[in-house]
mmCIF file of C-alpha atoms in Angstrom:
data_model
loop_
_atom_site.group_PDB
_atom_site.id
_atom_site.type_symbol
_atom_site.label_atom_id
_atom_site.label_comp_id
_atom_site.label_asym_id
_atom_site.label_seq_id
_atom_site.Cartn_x
_atom_site.Cartn_y
_atom_site.Cartn_z
ATOM 1 C CA MET A 1 24.453 16.256 107.232
ATOM 2 C CA PRO A 2 24.441 14.346 103.900
ATOM 3 C CA LYS A 3 21.072 13.363 102.479
ATOM 4 C CA LEU A 4 19.606 10.650 100.271
ATOM 5 C CA ARG A 5 17.817 12.352 97.371
ATOM 6 C CA VAL A 6 15.558 11.189 94.566
ATOM 7 C CA HIS A 7 15.552 13.712 91.757
ATOM 8 C CA ASN A 8 13.874 14.071 88.338
ATOM 9 C CA LEU A 9 11.811 10.892 88.759
ATOM 10 C CA SER A 10 9.064 11.116 86.121
ATOM 11 C CA ILE A 11 5.698 9.587 86.974
ATOM 12 C CA SER A 12 2.379 9.204 85.153
ATOM 13 C CA LEU A 13 -1.023 10.311 86.439
ATOM 14 C CA ASP A 14 -1.762 6.691 87.344
ATOM 15 C CA GLY A 15 1.460 6.301 89.303
ATOM 16 C CA TYR A 16 3.798 4.501 86.896
ATOM 17 C CA VAL A 17 7.469 5.418 86.586
ATOM 18 C CA ALA A 18 8.214 2.792 83.917
ATOM 19 C CA GLY A 19 6.218 0.983 81.275
ATOM 20 C CA PRO A 20 5.874 -2.792 80.794
ATOM 21 C CA ASN A 21 8.247 -5.096 78.906
ATOM 22 C CA GLN A 22 11.576 -3.376 79.420
ATOM 23 C CA SER A 23 14.140 -4.415 76.791
ATOM 24 C CA GLU A 24 17.129 -3.049 74.898
ATOM 25 C CA GLU A 25 14.642 -1.572 72.417
ATOM 26 C CA HIS A 26 12.513 -0.080 75.224
ATOM 27 C CA PRO A 27 14.876 0.839 78.105
ATOM 28 C CA LEU A 28 12.068 2.535 80.042
ATOM 29 C CA GLY A 29 9.376 0.009 79.143
ATOM 30 C CA VAL A 30 6.834 0.330 76.359
ATOM 31 C CA GLY A 31 5.277 3.798 76.202
ATOM 32 C CA ALA A 32 7.290 5.313 79.044
ATOM 33 C CA GLU A 33 9.447 7.527 76.829
ATOM 34 C CA ALA A 34 6.579 10.022 76.981
ATOM 35 C CA LEU A 35 7.180 10.445 80.713
ATOM 36 C CA HIS A 36 10.567 11.995 79.991
ATOM 37 C CA GLU A 37 9.762 14.336 77.127
ATOM 38 C CA TRP A 38 9.834 17.277 79.547
ATOM 39 C CA ILE A 39 13.463 16.721 80.513
ATOM 40 C CA PHE A 40 14.720 16.236 76.959
ATOM 41 C CA ALA A 41 13.083 19.543 76.027
ATOM 42 C CA THR A 42 15.389 21.333 78.502
ATOM 43 C CA ASP A 43 18.935 22.425 77.729
ATOM 44 C CA PHE A 44 20.084 20.007 80.434
ATOM 45 C CA GLY A 45 18.395 17.142 78.589
ATOM 46 C CA ARG A 46 19.544 18.365 75.187
ATOM 47 C CA ALA A 47 23.134 18.385 76.432
ATOM 48 C CA MET A 48 22.756 14.767 77.552
ATOM 49 C CA MET A 49 21.678 13.927 74.008
ATOM 50 C CA GLY A 50 24.516 15.901 72.444
ATOM 51 C CA GLU A 51 22.167 18.550 71.032
ATOM 52 C CA GLU A 52 22.576 22.313 70.891
ATOM 53 C CA PRO A 53 21.082 24.394 73.748
ATOM 54 C CA THR A 54 18.134 26.720 73.192
ATOM 55 C CA GLY A 55 18.733 29.105 76.081
ATOM 56 C CA VAL A 56 15.013 29.131 76.894
ATOM 57 C CA GLY A 57 15.382 28.242 80.590
ATOM 58 C CA GLY A 58 12.244 28.048 82.704
ATOM 59 C CA LEU A 59 10.947 25.942 85.587
ATOM 60 C CA ASP A 60 11.692 22.562 83.997
ATOM 61 C CA GLU A 61 15.273 23.667 83.317
ATOM 62 C CA GLU A 62 15.662 24.680 86.964
ATOM 63 C CA TYR A 63 14.597 21.260 88.203
ATOM 64 C CA ALA A 64 16.389 19.222 85.548
ATOM 65 C CA SER A 65 19.729 20.954 86.043
ATOM 66 C CA ARG A 66 19.789 20.220 89.790
ATOM 67 C CA TRP A 67 20.508 16.573 88.995
ATOM 68 C CA GLY A 68 24.003 15.657 90.150
ATOM 69 C CA VAL A 69 24.637 18.890 92.063
ATOM 70 C CA GLY A 70 26.309 18.097 95.387
ATOM 71 C CA ILE A 71 26.120 14.338 94.744
ATOM 72 C CA GLY A 72 29.009 12.026 95.600
ATOM 73 C CA ALA A 73 27.508 8.561 95.018
ATOM 74 C CA THR A 74 24.489 6.915 93.395
ATOM 75 C CA ILE A 75 22.293 3.926 94.261
ATOM 76 C CA MET A 76 20.139 2.248 91.621
ATOM 77 C CA GLY A 77 18.283 -0.983 91.028
ATOM 78 C CA ARG A 78 19.357 -3.598 88.544
ATOM 79 C CA ASN A 79 16.458 -2.717 86.234
ATOM 80 C CA MET A 80 17.934 0.768 85.845
ATOM 81 C CA PHE A 81 21.326 -0.701 84.970
ATOM 82 C CA GLY A 82 19.997 -2.973 82.248
ATOM 83 C CA PRO A 83 17.327 -5.386 80.951
ATOM 84 C CA ILE A 84 19.055 -8.659 81.932
ATOM 85 C CA ARG A 85 17.294 -10.741 84.594
ATOM 86 C CA GLY A 86 18.512 -13.637 86.720
ATOM 87 C CA GLU A 87 22.092 -14.865 86.636
ATOM 88 C CA TRP A 88 24.463 -12.825 84.513
ATOM 89 C CA PRO A 89 25.203 -14.905 81.383
ATOM 90 C CA ASP A 90 28.504 -12.999 81.155
ATOM 91 C CA TYR A 91 29.809 -9.550 82.046
ATOM 92 C CA SER A 92 29.501 -7.981 78.599
ATOM 93 C CA TRP A 93 26.569 -5.717 79.557
ATOM 94 C CA THR A 94 27.985 -2.473 80.996
ATOM 95 C CA GLY A 95 24.853 -0.308 81.221
ATOM 96 C CA TRP A 96 22.773 1.887 78.936
ATOM 97 C CA TRP A 97 25.176 4.807 78.844
ATOM 98 C CA GLY A 98 28.149 3.734 76.737
ATOM 99 C CA PRO A 99 31.773 3.792 77.917
ATOM 100 C CA ASN A 100 31.444 7.065 79.869
ATOM 101 C CA PRO A 101 28.276 7.013 82.067
ATOM 102 C CA PRO A 102 27.076 10.359 83.474
ATOM 103 C CA TYR A 103 27.678 9.523 87.153
ATOM 104 C CA HIS A 104 31.461 9.956 87.518
ATOM 105 C CA HIS A 105 31.510 8.457 91.020
ATOM 106 C CA ASP A 106 30.821 5.188 92.864
ATOM 107 C CA THR A 107 27.451 3.786 91.818
ATOM 108 C CA PHE A 108 25.853 0.921 93.731
ATOM 109 C CA VAL A 109 23.590 -1.445 91.772
ATOM 110 C CA LEU A 110 21.197 -3.533 93.895
ATOM 111 C CA THR A 111 21.008 -7.096 92.637
ATOM 112 C CA HIS A 112 20.549 -10.648 93.943
ATOM 113 C CA HIS A 113 23.318 -11.704 91.548
ATOM 114 C CA PRO A 114 26.497 -9.786 92.372
ATOM 115 C CA ARG A 115 29.369 -9.502 89.886
ATOM 116 C CA PRO A 116 32.810 -7.845 90.055
ATOM 117 C CA SER A 117 32.928 -4.070 90.250
ATOM 118 C CA LEU A 118 33.073 -2.375 86.868
ATOM 119 C CA GLU A 119 35.297 0.657 86.261
ATOM 120 C CA MET A 120 34.185 2.948 83.447
ATOM 121 C CA GLU A 121 35.543 6.087 81.842
ATOM 122 C CA GLY A 122 35.088 9.371 83.681
ATOM 123 C CA GLY A 123 35.382 7.911 87.178
ATOM 124 C CA THR A 124 32.145 5.879 87.322
ATOM 125 C CA VAL A 125 32.595 2.587 89.169
ATOM 126 C CA PHE A 126 29.594 0.254 89.300
ATOM 127 C CA HIS A 127 29.458 -1.938 92.419
ATOM 128 C CA PHE A 128 26.948 -4.819 92.342
ATOM 129 C CA VAL A 129 25.623 -5.412 95.842
ATOM 130 C CA ASN A 130 23.182 -7.780 97.511
ATOM 131 C CA ASP A 131 22.439 -6.195 100.868
ATOM 132 C CA THR A 132 19.822 -4.295 102.863
ATOM 133 C CA PRO A 133 18.958 -0.685 101.972
ATOM 134 C CA GLU A 134 20.543 0.439 105.242
ATOM 135 C CA ALA A 135 23.825 -1.341 104.526
ATOM 136 C CA VAL A 136 24.006 -0.146 100.930
ATOM 137 C CA LEU A 137 23.256 3.442 101.971
ATOM 138 C CA LYS A 138 26.025 3.270 104.584
ATOM 139 C CA ARG A 139 28.510 2.253 101.881
ATOM 140 C CA ALA A 140 27.237 4.975 99.569
ATOM 141 C CA TYR A 141 27.614 7.665 102.241
ATOM 142 C CA GLU A 142 31.167 6.514 102.873
ATOM 143 C CA ALA A 143 31.939 6.671 99.155
ATOM 144 C CA ALA A 144 30.281 10.111 98.836
ATOM 145 C CA ASP A 145 32.704 11.539 101.425
ATOM 146 C CA GLY A 146 30.391 14.162 102.876
ATOM 147 C CA LYS A 147 28.289 14.832 99.770
ATOM 148 C CA ASP A 148 24.692 13.714 99.210
ATOM 149 C CA VAL A 149 23.712 10.379 97.664
ATOM 150 C CA THR A 150 21.181 10.134 94.840
ATOM 151 C CA LEU A 151 18.736 7.245 94.528
ATOM 152 C CA GLY A 152 17.763 6.250 90.994
ATOM 153 C CA GLY A 153 15.094 3.839 89.799
ATOM 154 C CA GLY A 154 13.425 1.616 89.335
ATOM 155 C CA ALA A 155 10.206 1.784 91.252
ATOM 156 C CA SER A 156 10.984 -1.241 93.418
ATOM 157 C CA THR A 157 14.299 0.249 94.537
ATOM 158 C CA VAL A 158 12.785 3.603 95.496
ATOM 159 C CA ARG A 159 9.949 1.836 97.358
ATOM 160 C CA GLN A 160 12.436 -0.160 99.440
ATOM 161 C CA PHE A 161 14.157 2.982 100.639
ATOM 162 C CA LEU A 162 10.881 4.841 101.200
ATOM 163 C CA ARG A 163 9.478 1.997 103.291
ATOM 164 C CA ALA A 164 12.660 2.049 105.361
ATOM 165 C CA GLY A 165 12.293 5.821 105.869
ATOM 166 C CA LEU A 166 15.734 6.464 104.373
ATOM 167 C CA VAL A 167 14.831 8.951 101.622
ATOM 168 C CA ASP A 168 15.298 12.562 102.726
ATOM 169 C CA SER A 169 14.001 14.295 99.588
ATOM 170 C CA LEU A 170 11.829 12.958 96.755
ATOM 171 C CA HIS A 171 11.284 15.032 93.601
ATOM 172 C CA LEU A 172 8.667 13.767 91.159
ATOM 173 C CA ALA A 173 7.792 15.222 87.762
ATOM 174 C CA GLN A 174 4.214 14.168 87.034
ATOM 175 C CA ALA A 175 3.456 14.007 83.328
ATOM 176 C CA PRO A 176 -0.197 14.385 82.180
ATOM 177 C CA ILE A 177 -0.418 10.906 80.662
ATOM 178 C CA LEU A 178 -1.808 7.497 81.634
ATOM 179 C CA LEU A 179 0.378 4.433 81.102
ATOM 180 C CA GLY A 180 -2.036 1.785 82.378
ATOM 181 C CA ALA A 181 0.683 -0.772 83.081
ATOM 182 C CA GLY A 182 4.291 -1.067 84.123
ATOM 183 C CA GLU A 183 6.047 -0.291 87.418
ATOM 184 C CA ARG A 184 4.095 1.755 89.965
ATOM 185 C CA LEU A 185 5.936 3.816 92.552
ATOM 186 C CA PHE A 186 3.563 3.943 95.516
ATOM 187 C CA ASP A 187 2.335 0.346 95.739
ATOM 188 C CA ASP A 188 2.635 -1.040 99.289
ATOM 189 C CA VAL A 189 3.986 2.147 100.859
ATOM 190 C CA GLY A 190 0.765 3.238 102.565
ATOM 191 C CA THR A 191 0.461 6.980 103.175
ATOM 192 C CA LEU A 192 4.216 7.568 103.495
ATOM 193 C CA PRO A 193 4.191 8.393 107.216
ATOM 194 C CA GLY A 194 6.959 10.824 108.088
ATOM 195 C CA TYR A 195 6.869 12.561 104.694
ATOM 196 C CA GLU A 196 5.014 15.607 103.480
ATOM 197 C CA CYS A 197 4.696 17.437 100.174
ATOM 198 C CA THR A 198 6.630 20.663 100.733
ATOM 199 C CA LYS A 199 6.505 22.147 97.224
ATOM 200 C CA LEU A 200 4.249 21.880 94.182
ATOM 201 C CA GLU A 201 4.980 23.823 90.997
ATOM 202 C CA SER A 202 3.691 23.352 87.464
ATOM 203 C CA SER A 203 5.086 24.071 84.027
ATOM 204 C CA PRO A 204 3.176 23.595 80.768
ATOM 205 C CA ALA A 205 4.730 20.112 80.551
ATOM 206 C CA VAL A 206 4.714 18.584 84.059
ATOM 207 C CA THR A 207 3.896 19.167 87.710
ATOM 208 C CA HIS A 208 6.900 19.115 90.035
ATOM 209 C CA LEU A 209 6.210 17.671 93.484
ATOM 210 C CA THR A 210 8.784 17.631 96.261
ATOM 211 C CA PHE A 211 8.354 15.424 99.325
ATOM 212 C CA GLU A 212 10.604 15.847 102.359
ATOM 213 C CA ARG A 213 11.149 13.587 105.314
ATOM 214 C CA VAL A 214 9.919 15.407 108.404
ATOM 215 C CA ALA A 215 10.390 12.703 111.027
ATOM 216 C CA ARG A 216 13.323 10.396 111.627
#
């Protein structure tokens, strides 16, 4: 049975997955780049940046490289797609990733201000949807055609799906830093009833925590 997965979501010790004041200059919010240093030190991350591999491997490489495996569709919030808020002034913004985003499948962007679907190079098609998590997930499963669906950020988007009990697997990479401000993941989700931490492993850079849904 296909699953909804959150993978490689970096989080600070004080629970932030993004810093404050997101902008084109600070896509992750001010200070939040430090959350992701672990992934860009892996060969998976280096490849994303067009850099040469090191061949070092290790635990972080194992987790990082699982991103995208067995995935047929993606869901993300509008904050992950870009820094523009409110009505779209035009349709010139096409995401952070250039003409060929890394998804290569149907990608559903949650927004209160829909716009026409956007076809990109490599097979990525962004669909801008204003609907419930359940309805969007149904569309994503249909688009994934039997594969899993991945849920990207931001924090508000992941919280919506957690509160609805729709996330099957949640992988967090906790970095040993404090951000102090920004977007917190676990606000207003209580104790996550129906989920348990099934795996905890640490590298010198981060602690990997995996939560699984144990009750439907």
